PDB file of C-alpha atoms in Angstrom:
ATOM      1  CA  MET A 121       2.779  84.047 125.557  1.00 45.00           C
ATOM      2  CA  ARG A 122      -0.105  84.472 127.915  1.00 47.00           C
ATOM      3  CA  ILE A 123      -1.072  87.997 129.417  1.00 45.00           C
ATOM      4  CA  GLY A 124      -0.481  86.573 132.707  1.00 40.00           C
ATOM      5  CA  HIS A 125       2.843  85.437 131.943  1.00 39.00           C
ATOM      6  CA  VAL A 126       3.803  88.849 130.722  1.00 38.00           C
ATOM      7  CA  ALA A 127       2.446  90.480 133.881  1.00 41.00           C
ATOM      8  CA  ALA A 128       4.328  88.072 136.033  1.00 41.00           C
ATOM      9  CA  ILE A 129       7.634  88.880 134.295  1.00 39.00           C
ATOM     10  CA  GLY A 130       6.777  92.675 134.505  1.00 38.00           C
ATOM     11  CA  VAL A 131       6.050  92.489 138.162  1.00 40.00           C
ATOM     12  CA  ALA A 132       9.223  90.467 138.760  1.00 41.00           C
ATOM     13  CA  ALA A 133      11.300  92.771 136.740  1.00 41.00           C
ATOM     14  CA  PHE A 134       9.724  95.809 138.463  1.00 38.00           C
ATOM     15  CA  LEU A 135      10.554  94.230 142.067  1.00 39.00           C
ATOM     16  CA  ALA A 136      14.185  93.362 141.082  1.00 44.00           C
ATOM     17  CA  ALA A 137      14.668  96.952 139.727  1.00 45.00           C
ATOM     18  CA  ALA A 138      13.138  98.236 143.056  1.00 43.00           C
ATOM     19  CA  VAL A 139      15.287  96.251 145.224  1.00 47.00           C
ATOM     20  CA  TYR A 140      18.315  96.984 143.451  1.00 50.00           C
ATOM     21  CA  LEU A 141      17.691 100.890 143.242  1.00 48.00           C
ATOM     22  CA  ALA A 142      16.490 100.667 146.820  1.00 46.00           C
ATOM     23  CA  PRO A 143      18.364 103.237 148.996  1.00 47.00           C
ATOM     24  CA  ALA A 144      21.032 101.639 151.282  1.00 46.00           C
ATOM     25  CA  GLY A 145      19.035 103.160 154.469  1.00 45.00           C
ATOM     26  CA  LEU A 146      16.901  99.979 154.081  1.00 44.00           C
ATOM     27  CA  ALA A 147      20.107  98.020 155.375  1.00 51.00           C
ATOM     28  CA  GLY A 148      19.945  99.931 158.700  1.00 47.00           C
ATOM     29  CA  LEU A 149      16.241  98.642 159.185  1.00 43.00           C
ATOM     30  CA  LEU A 150      17.671  95.117 159.611  1.00 48.00           C
ATOM     31  CA  LEU A 151      19.453  96.068 162.791  1.00 50.00           C
ATOM     32  CA  ASP A 152      17.223  96.944 165.938  1.00 50.00           C
ATOM     33  CA  ASP A 153      17.939  98.635 168.929  1.00 52.00           C
ATOM     34  CA  ARG A 154      18.739  95.427 170.811  1.00 53.00           C
ATOM     35  CA  GLN A 155      21.702  94.577 168.713  1.00 55.00           C
ATOM     36  CA  PRO A 156      25.330  95.944 169.473  1.00 60.00           C
ATOM     37  CA  MET A 157      25.875  96.666 165.784  1.00 67.00           C
ATOM     38  CA  ARG A 158      24.382  99.824 164.013  1.00 73.00           C
ATOM     39  CA  LEU A 159      24.710 101.624 161.009  1.00 75.00           C
ATOM     40  CA  ALA A 160      24.688 105.566 160.647  1.00 77.00           C
ATOM     41  CA  ARG A 161      24.967 108.127 158.015  1.00 80.00           C
ATOM     42  CA  ILE A 162      24.106 105.449 155.422  1.00 80.00           C
ATOM     43  CA  ASP A 163      24.557 106.397 151.679  1.00 81.00           C
ATOM     44  CA  GLY A 164      24.153 104.813 148.449  1.00 78.00           C
ATOM     45  CA  ARG A 165      22.011 101.609 147.589  1.00 73.00           C
ATOM     46  CA  VAL A 166      21.385  98.435 149.200  1.00 71.00           C
ATOM     47  CA  TRP A 167      23.694  96.567 146.811  1.00 75.00           C
ATOM     48  CA  ASP A 168      26.355  99.208 146.828  1.00 80.00           C
ATOM     49  CA  GLY A 169      26.580 101.631 149.671  1.00 82.00           C
ATOM     50  CA  SER A 170      28.630 102.967 152.642  1.00 84.00           C
ATOM     51  CA  ALA A 171      27.918 103.644 156.312  1.00 84.00           C
ATOM     52  CA  SER A 172      29.511 104.470 159.638  1.00 84.00           C
ATOM     53  CA  LEU A 173      29.581 101.220 161.668  1.00 82.00           C
ATOM     54  CA  MET A 174      28.613 101.589 165.385  1.00 78.00           C
ATOM     55  CA  LEU A 175      29.466  98.684 167.890  1.00 74.00           C
ATOM     56  CA  ASP A 176      27.728  99.264 171.347  1.00 70.00           C
ATOM     57  CA  GLY A 177      27.759 103.015 170.613  1.00 70.00           C
ATOM     58  CA  TRP A 178      31.446 103.092 169.748  1.00 75.00           C
ATOM     59  CA  PRO A 179      32.413 104.475 166.180  1.00 80.00           C
ATOM     60  CA  ALA A 180      34.146 101.476 164.537  1.00 81.00           C
ATOM     61  CA  GLY A 181      34.776 103.059 161.137  1.00 86.00           C
ATOM     62  CA  GLN A 182      33.631 103.483 157.608  1.00 90.00           C
ATOM     63  CA  LEU A 183      31.999 100.495 156.143  1.00 89.00           C
ATOM     64  CA  ARG A 184      31.697  99.995 152.325  1.00 90.00           C
ATOM     65  CA  TRP A 185      29.978  97.105 150.627  1.00 86.00           C
ATOM     66  CA  SER A 186      29.212  95.980 147.005  1.00 87.00           C
ATOM     67  CA  PHE A 187      27.072  93.253 145.528  1.00 82.00           C
ATOM     68  CA  ASP A 188      29.305  90.092 144.047  1.00 82.00           C
ATOM     69  CA  GLY A 189      27.161  88.656 141.342  1.00 75.00           C
ATOM     70  CA  ALA A 190      29.343  85.564 141.223  1.00 74.00           C
ATOM     71  CA  GLY A 191      27.581  84.379 144.326  1.00 70.00           C
ATOM     72  CA  LEU A 192      24.523  83.757 142.546  1.00 69.00           C
ATOM     73  CA  LEU A 193      26.047  80.808 140.780  1.00 70.00           C
ATOM     74  CA  GLU A 194      26.250  79.238 144.220  1.00 72.00           C
ATOM     75  CA  GLY A 195      22.867  80.049 145.242  1.00 70.00           C
ATOM     76  CA  LYS A 196      23.882  82.786 147.603  1.00 74.00           C
ATOM     77  CA  LEU A 197      23.828  86.398 148.032  1.00 78.00           C
ATOM     78  CA  ARG A 198      27.415  87.493 148.470  1.00 83.00           C
ATOM     79  CA  PHE A 199      28.869  91.121 149.177  1.00 87.00           C
ATOM     80  CA  ARG A 200      32.305  92.523 149.248  1.00 90.00           C
ATOM     81  CA  TRP A 201      33.129  94.674 152.210  1.00 90.00           C
ATOM     82  CA  ARG A 202      35.866  96.884 153.458  1.00 93.00           C
ATOM     83  CA  LEU A 203      35.970  98.547 156.926  1.00 91.00           C
ATOM     84  CA  LEU A 204      38.371 101.585 157.305  1.00 90.00           C
ATOM     85  CA  ASP A 205      39.379 103.289 160.392  1.00 88.00           C
ATOM     86  CA  PRO A 206      42.626 104.902 161.621  1.00 84.00           C
ATOM     87  CA  GLY A 207      43.354 101.889 163.757  1.00 85.00           C
ATOM     88  CA  TYR A 208      42.704  99.040 160.882  1.00 88.00           C
ATOM     89  CA  ASP A 209      42.026  98.300 157.465  1.00 93.00           C
ATOM     90  CA  LEU A 210      39.836  95.088 157.067  1.00 93.00           C
ATOM     91  CA  ALA A 211      38.097  93.622 154.002  1.00 95.00           C
ATOM     92  CA  GLY A 212      36.319  90.603 152.986  1.00 93.00           C
ATOM     93  CA  HIS A 213      33.185  89.084 151.809  1.00 91.00           C
ATOM     94  CA  ALA A 214      29.789  88.373 153.438  1.00 87.00           C
ATOM     95  CA  VAL A 215      27.457  85.651 152.410  1.00 84.00           C
ATOM     96  CA  LEU A 216      23.612  84.901 152.872  1.00 75.00           C
ATOM     97  CA  GLY A 217      23.222  81.378 152.432  1.00 66.00           C
ATOM     98  CA  PHE A 218      20.984  78.397 153.089  1.00 65.00           C
ATOM     99  CA  TYR A 219      22.629  77.677 156.617  1.00 66.00           C
ATOM    100  CA  GLY A 220      22.624  81.394 157.444  1.00 69.00           C
ATOM    101  CA  PRO A 221      25.194  84.306 157.245  1.00 78.00           C
ATOM    102  CA  ALA A 222      28.754  83.885 156.861  1.00 85.00           C
ATOM    103  CA  PHE A 223      31.813  85.930 156.426  1.00 87.00           C
ATOM    104  CA  ASP A 224      35.532  86.150 155.863  1.00 91.00           C
ATOM    105  CA  VAL A 225      38.170  88.922 156.796  1.00 93.00           C
ATOM    106  CA  ALA A 226      41.834  89.601 156.092  1.00 95.00           C
ATOM    107  CA  GLY A 227      43.778  92.933 156.743  1.00 95.00           C
ATOM    108  CA  ARG A 228      45.860  94.664 159.496  1.00 93.00           C
ATOM    109  CA  VAL A 229      45.051  95.959 162.864  1.00 91.00           C
ATOM    110  CA  GLY A 230      47.467  98.781 163.974  1.00 89.00           C
ATOM    111  CA  ALA A 231      48.831  99.722 167.223  1.00 84.00           C
ATOM    112  CA  ILE A 232      46.042 102.247 167.756  1.00 83.00           C
ATOM    113  CA  LEU A 233      43.312  99.561 168.180  1.00 82.00           C
ATOM    114  CA  ILE A 234      45.632  97.080 170.048  1.00 85.00           C
ATOM    115  CA  GLU A 235      46.164  99.724 172.668  1.00 85.00           C
ATOM    116  CA  ARG A 236      42.712 100.486 173.008  1.00 82.00           C
ATOM    117  CA  VAL A 237      41.730  97.017 173.454  1.00 81.00           C
ATOM    118  CA  LEU A 238      44.313  96.109 175.902  1.00 86.00           C
ATOM    119  CA  ALA A 239      44.290  99.495 178.055  1.00 86.00           C
ATOM    120  CA  PRO A 240      41.449  98.278 180.298  1.00 86.00           C
ATOM    121  CA  TYR A 241      43.890  95.525 181.317  1.00 84.00           C
ATOM    122  CA  HIS A 242      46.788  97.612 182.190  1.00 88.00           C
ATOM    123  CA  ILE A 243      48.638  96.317 179.265  1.00 89.00           C
ATOM    124  CA  ALA A 244      50.324  98.341 176.470  1.00 90.00           C
ATOM    125  CA  ALA A 245      51.809  96.901 173.435  1.00 89.00           C
ATOM    126  CA  GLY A 246      52.768  98.154 169.992  1.00 81.00           C
ATOM    127  CA  GLY A 247      53.280  96.403 166.862  1.00 86.00           C
ATOM    128  CA  ALA A 248      50.646  95.351 164.287  1.00 90.00           C
ATOM    129  CA  LEU A 249      48.272  92.437 163.804  1.00 92.00           C
ATOM    130  CA  ASP A 250      48.006  90.876 160.439  1.00 94.00           C
ATOM    131  CA  ILE A 251      45.153  88.711 159.910  1.00 94.00           C
ATOM    132  CA  SER A 252      45.899  86.390 156.692  1.00 91.00           C
ATOM    133  CA  SER A 253      42.433  84.676 156.880  1.00 88.00           C
ATOM    134  CA  LEU A 254      39.709  84.455 159.192  1.00 91.00           C
ATOM    135  CA  VAL A 255      36.298  82.542 158.073  1.00 91.00           C
ATOM    136  CA  VAL A 256      33.140  82.801 160.485  1.00 87.00           C
ATOM    137  CA  ARG A 257      30.413  80.484 159.290  1.00 83.00           C
ATOM    138  CA  PRO A 258      27.322  78.656 160.534  1.00 77.00           C
ATOM    139  CA  ALA A 259      27.750  75.113 161.454  1.00 70.00           C
ATOM    140  CA  SER A 260      26.201  72.723 158.992  1.00 63.00           C
ATOM    141  CA  ASP A 261      24.644  70.478 162.013  1.00 59.00           C
ATOM    142  CA  GLY A 262      22.759  73.717 163.225  1.00 57.00           C
ATOM    143  CA  GLY A 263      25.207  74.207 166.177  1.00 58.00           C
ATOM    144  CA  PRO A 264      27.118  77.323 167.051  1.00 63.00           C
ATOM    145  CA  MET A 265      29.019  79.430 164.418  1.00 73.00           C
ATOM    146  CA  GLU A 266      32.290  77.884 163.331  1.00 85.00           C
ATOM    147  CA  VAL A 267      35.535  80.107 163.395  1.00 88.00           C
ATOM    148  CA  ASP A 268      38.775  79.075 161.504  1.00 92.00           C
ATOM    149  CA  GLY A 269      41.810  81.313 160.347  1.00 94.00           C
ATOM    150  CA  GLY A 270      45.206  82.674 161.314  1.00 94.00           C
ATOM    151  CA  ALA A 271      46.916  85.818 162.274  1.00 95.00           C
ATOM    152  CA  SER A 272      50.387  87.107 163.198  1.00 95.00           C
ATOM    153  CA  TRP A 273      51.665  89.763 165.495  1.00 94.00           C
ATOM    154  CA  SER A 274      54.937  91.684 164.704  1.00 92.00           C
ATOM    155  CA  GLY A 275      56.256  91.615 168.312  1.00 91.00           C
ATOM    156  CA  GLY A 276      58.094  94.140 170.372  1.00 90.00           C
ATOM    157  CA  PRO A 277      57.968  95.868 173.672  1.00 91.00           C
ATOM    158  CA  VAL A 278      55.046  95.342 176.014  1.00 92.00           C
ATOM    159  CA  SER A 279      54.517  96.666 179.619  1.00 92.00           C
ATOM    160  CA  TYR A 280      51.853  95.667 182.020  1.00 90.00           C
ATOM    161  CA  ARG A 281      50.968  96.200 185.701  1.00 88.00           C
ATOM    162  CA  LEU A 282      50.716  93.435 188.310  1.00 83.00           C
ATOM    163  CA  ALA A 283      49.984  93.918 192.147  1.00 81.00           C
ATOM    164  CA  GLY A 284      50.548  97.338 191.837  1.00 84.00           C
ATOM    165  CA  ARG A 285      53.936  97.237 189.725  1.00 90.00           C
ATOM    166  CA  THR A 286      54.721  97.896 186.207  1.00 92.00           C
ATOM    167  CA  TYR A 287      56.772  95.364 184.150  1.00 90.00           C
ATOM    168  CA  GLU A 288      58.415  95.394 180.808  1.00 92.00           C
ATOM    169  CA  ALA A 289      59.420  92.787 178.459  1.00 91.00           C
ATOM    170  CA  ARG A 290      59.950  92.191 174.599  1.00 92.00           C
ATOM    171  CA  LEU A 291      58.031  89.505 173.045  1.00 92.00           C
ATOM    172  CA  PRO A 292      58.890  87.765 169.742  1.00 93.00           C
ATOM    173  CA  ALA A 293      56.824  87.999 166.711  1.00 95.00           C
ATOM    174  CA  LEU A 294      53.785  85.746 167.371  1.00 95.00           C
ATOM    175  CA  GLU A 295      51.613  83.575 164.915  1.00 95.00           C
ATOM    176  CA  ALA A 296      48.087  82.269 166.005  1.00 95.00           C
ATOM    177  CA  GLU A 297      45.749  79.592 164.611  1.00 95.00           C
ATOM    178  CA  ILE A 298      41.969  79.689 165.266  1.00 93.00           C
ATOM    179  CA  GLU A 299      39.871  76.561 164.851  1.00 92.00           C
ATOM    180  CA  THR A 300      36.541  75.326 166.058  1.00 89.00           C
ATOM    181  CA  THR A 301      36.669  72.376 168.496  1.00 84.00           C
ATOM    182  CA  ALA A 302      33.412  70.869 169.865  1.00 81.00           C
ATOM    183  CA  GLY A 303      31.536  73.950 168.651  1.00 81.00           C
ATOM    184  CA  GLU A 304      34.012  76.257 170.638  1.00 86.00           C
ATOM    185  CA  PRO A 305      36.444  78.608 168.894  1.00 90.00           C
ATOM    186  CA  VAL A 306      39.887  78.272 170.158  1.00 93.00           C
ATOM    187  CA  LEU A 307      43.020  80.655 169.324  1.00 94.00           C
ATOM    188  CA  THR A 308      46.272  79.138 170.085  1.00 96.00           C
ATOM    189  CA  ALA A 309      49.494  81.382 169.701  1.00 96.00           C
ATOM    190  CA  HIS A 310      53.130  80.660 169.621  1.00 95.00           C
ATOM    191  CA  ALA A 311      56.317  82.333 168.725  1.00 95.00           C
ATOM    192  CA  ALA A 312      57.083  82.698 164.972  1.00 93.00           C
ATOM    193  CA  GLY A 313      58.842  79.343 163.890  1.00 90.00           C
ATOM    194  CA  GLU A 314      58.330  77.478 167.174  1.00 92.00           C
ATOM    195  CA  ALA A 315      55.773  74.864 168.085  1.00 92.00           C
ATOM    196  CA  VAL A 316      55.649  75.486 171.863  1.00 95.00           C
ATOM    197  CA  PRO A 317      52.136  77.329 172.559  1.00 95.00           C
ATOM    198  CA  LEU A 318      52.362  80.440 174.600  1.00 95.00           C
ATOM    199  CA  LEU A 319      48.655  81.562 174.850  1.00 94.00           C
ATOM    200  CA  ARG A 320      45.364  79.785 174.276  1.00 95.00           C
ATOM    201  CA  VAL A 321      41.980  81.482 174.194  1.00 93.00           C
ATOM    202  CA  ARG A 322      38.741  79.402 174.240  1.00 92.00           C
ATOM    203  CA  ILE A 323      35.248  80.999 173.860  1.00 88.00           C
ATOM    204  CA  ASP A 324      32.697  78.589 175.333  1.00 87.00           C
ATOM    205  CA  HIS A 325      28.806  78.251 174.421  1.00 82.00           C
ATOM    206  CA  GLU A 326      27.766  80.697 177.333  1.00 84.00           C
ATOM    207  CA  GLY A 327      30.124  83.574 175.938  1.00 82.00           C
ATOM    208  CA  TRP A 328      32.943  83.252 178.258  1.00 87.00           C
ATOM    209  CA  ALA A 329      36.681  83.671 177.162  1.00 89.00           C
ATOM    210  CA  HIS A 330      38.894  81.211 178.794  1.00 93.00           C
ATOM    211  CA  ILE A 331      42.347  82.519 178.650  1.00 93.00           C
ATOM    212  CA  GLY A 332      45.413  80.254 179.314  1.00 94.00           C
ATOM    213  CA  ILE A 333      49.237  81.079 179.531  1.00 94.00           C
ATOM    214  CA  THR A 334      52.023  78.554 179.416  1.00 96.00           C
ATOM    215  CA  GLN A 335      55.318  78.362 181.609  1.00 95.00           C
ATOM    216  CA  ARG A 336      57.028  79.551 178.480  1.00 95.00           C
ATOM    217  CA  PHE A 337      54.942  82.604 178.129  1.00 94.00           C
ATOM    218  CA  THR A 338      55.650  83.608 181.646  1.00 93.00           C
ATOM    219  CA  GLU A 339      59.399  83.235 181.070  1.00 93.00           C
ATOM    220  CA  LEU A 340      59.240  85.459 177.991  1.00 93.00           C
ATOM    221  CA  ALA A 341      57.188  88.025 180.235  1.00 90.00           C
ATOM    222  CA  GLY A 342      59.804  88.259 182.593  1.00 88.00           C
ATOM    223  CA  LEU A 343      57.857  86.336 185.361  1.00 89.00           C
ATOM    224  CA  PRO A 344      58.829  82.851 185.385  1.00 91.00           C
ATOM    225  CA  TRP A 345      56.064  80.581 186.876  1.00 92.00           C
ATOM    226  CA  PRO A 346      57.836  78.611 189.964  1.00 92.00           C
ATOM    227  CA  GLY A 347      58.245  74.992 189.571  1.00 89.00           C
ATOM    228  CA  ASP A 348      59.471  72.326 186.981  1.00 89.00           C
ATOM    229  CA  GLN A 349      56.643  72.295 184.689  1.00 91.00           C
ATOM    230  CA  PRO A 350      57.311  71.783 181.001  1.00 95.00           C
ATOM    231  CA  ALA A 351      57.397  74.783 178.601  1.00 94.00           C
ATOM    232  CA  ASP A 352      54.121  73.904 177.018  1.00 94.00           C
ATOM    233  CA  ALA A 353      52.291  73.523 180.439  1.00 95.00           C
ATOM    234  CA  PHE A 354      49.232  75.784 181.031  1.00 95.00           C
ATOM    235  CA  VAL A 355      50.007  77.342 184.512  1.00 94.00           C
ATOM    236  CA  ILE A 356      47.385  80.180 184.607  1.00 90.00           C
ATOM    237  CA  GLU A 357      43.711  80.472 183.375  1.00 92.00           C
ATOM    238  CA  VAL A 358      41.335  83.368 183.628  1.00 90.00           C
ATOM    239  CA  GLY A 359      37.842  83.830 182.411  1.00 89.00           C
ATOM    240  CA  GLU A 360      35.737  86.798 181.428  1.00 84.00           C
ATOM    241  CA  LYS A 361      32.425  87.227 179.852  1.00 83.00           C
ATOM    242  CA  ILE A 362      32.554  88.795 176.383  1.00 79.00           C
ATOM    243  CA  LEU A 363      29.270  87.952 174.656  1.00 69.00           C
TER     244      LEU A 363
END
């Protein structure tokens, strides 16, 4: 074996060892101040570490990750991850592939986070949200990210404010499917075991969320929309910039 080959192998082995043993703090350098996601109190190594996840300055839980060598068989860098917080327990994989990063997630979101998210809209709801599978991946044609998956909500009492008044209702358990249509993620929810849609959320290319509710949903909420529209007719739609 030539000396040059031996040197090349030695350098490659050194670099591989250096990366493998590199402190996890290097992962934080990949996220600059312009990005909403930040890592704090990083510990461990790049391939096996933990950190506190921050989203827009808000503590989002303890993130743990570890390298999954099986991904190399597909030519990808794959990591297992888990995000723990008093409000939720989520886990999945993150993949760095040819077309870009992708991840999947499953787990449970408890009432604490649900209440935190809905509070600015003067809505209170208990129960828990179970994410059976959610996959976010880059589109193979170079378009926006694609999102597919499913989730369910246990149902229960809900209260909300409208025109200065507080209303209360009890909603059934809900199931939701998420799929990408024409490059836009769309979530459609319906009562468990029923086909009539109750709620639809579509996120457009400009980062606006368009939320529509059907005649049937207004009936369940205790404020039936006037008229003789069919149960699956979307009678209200509002939009909000979220991205």
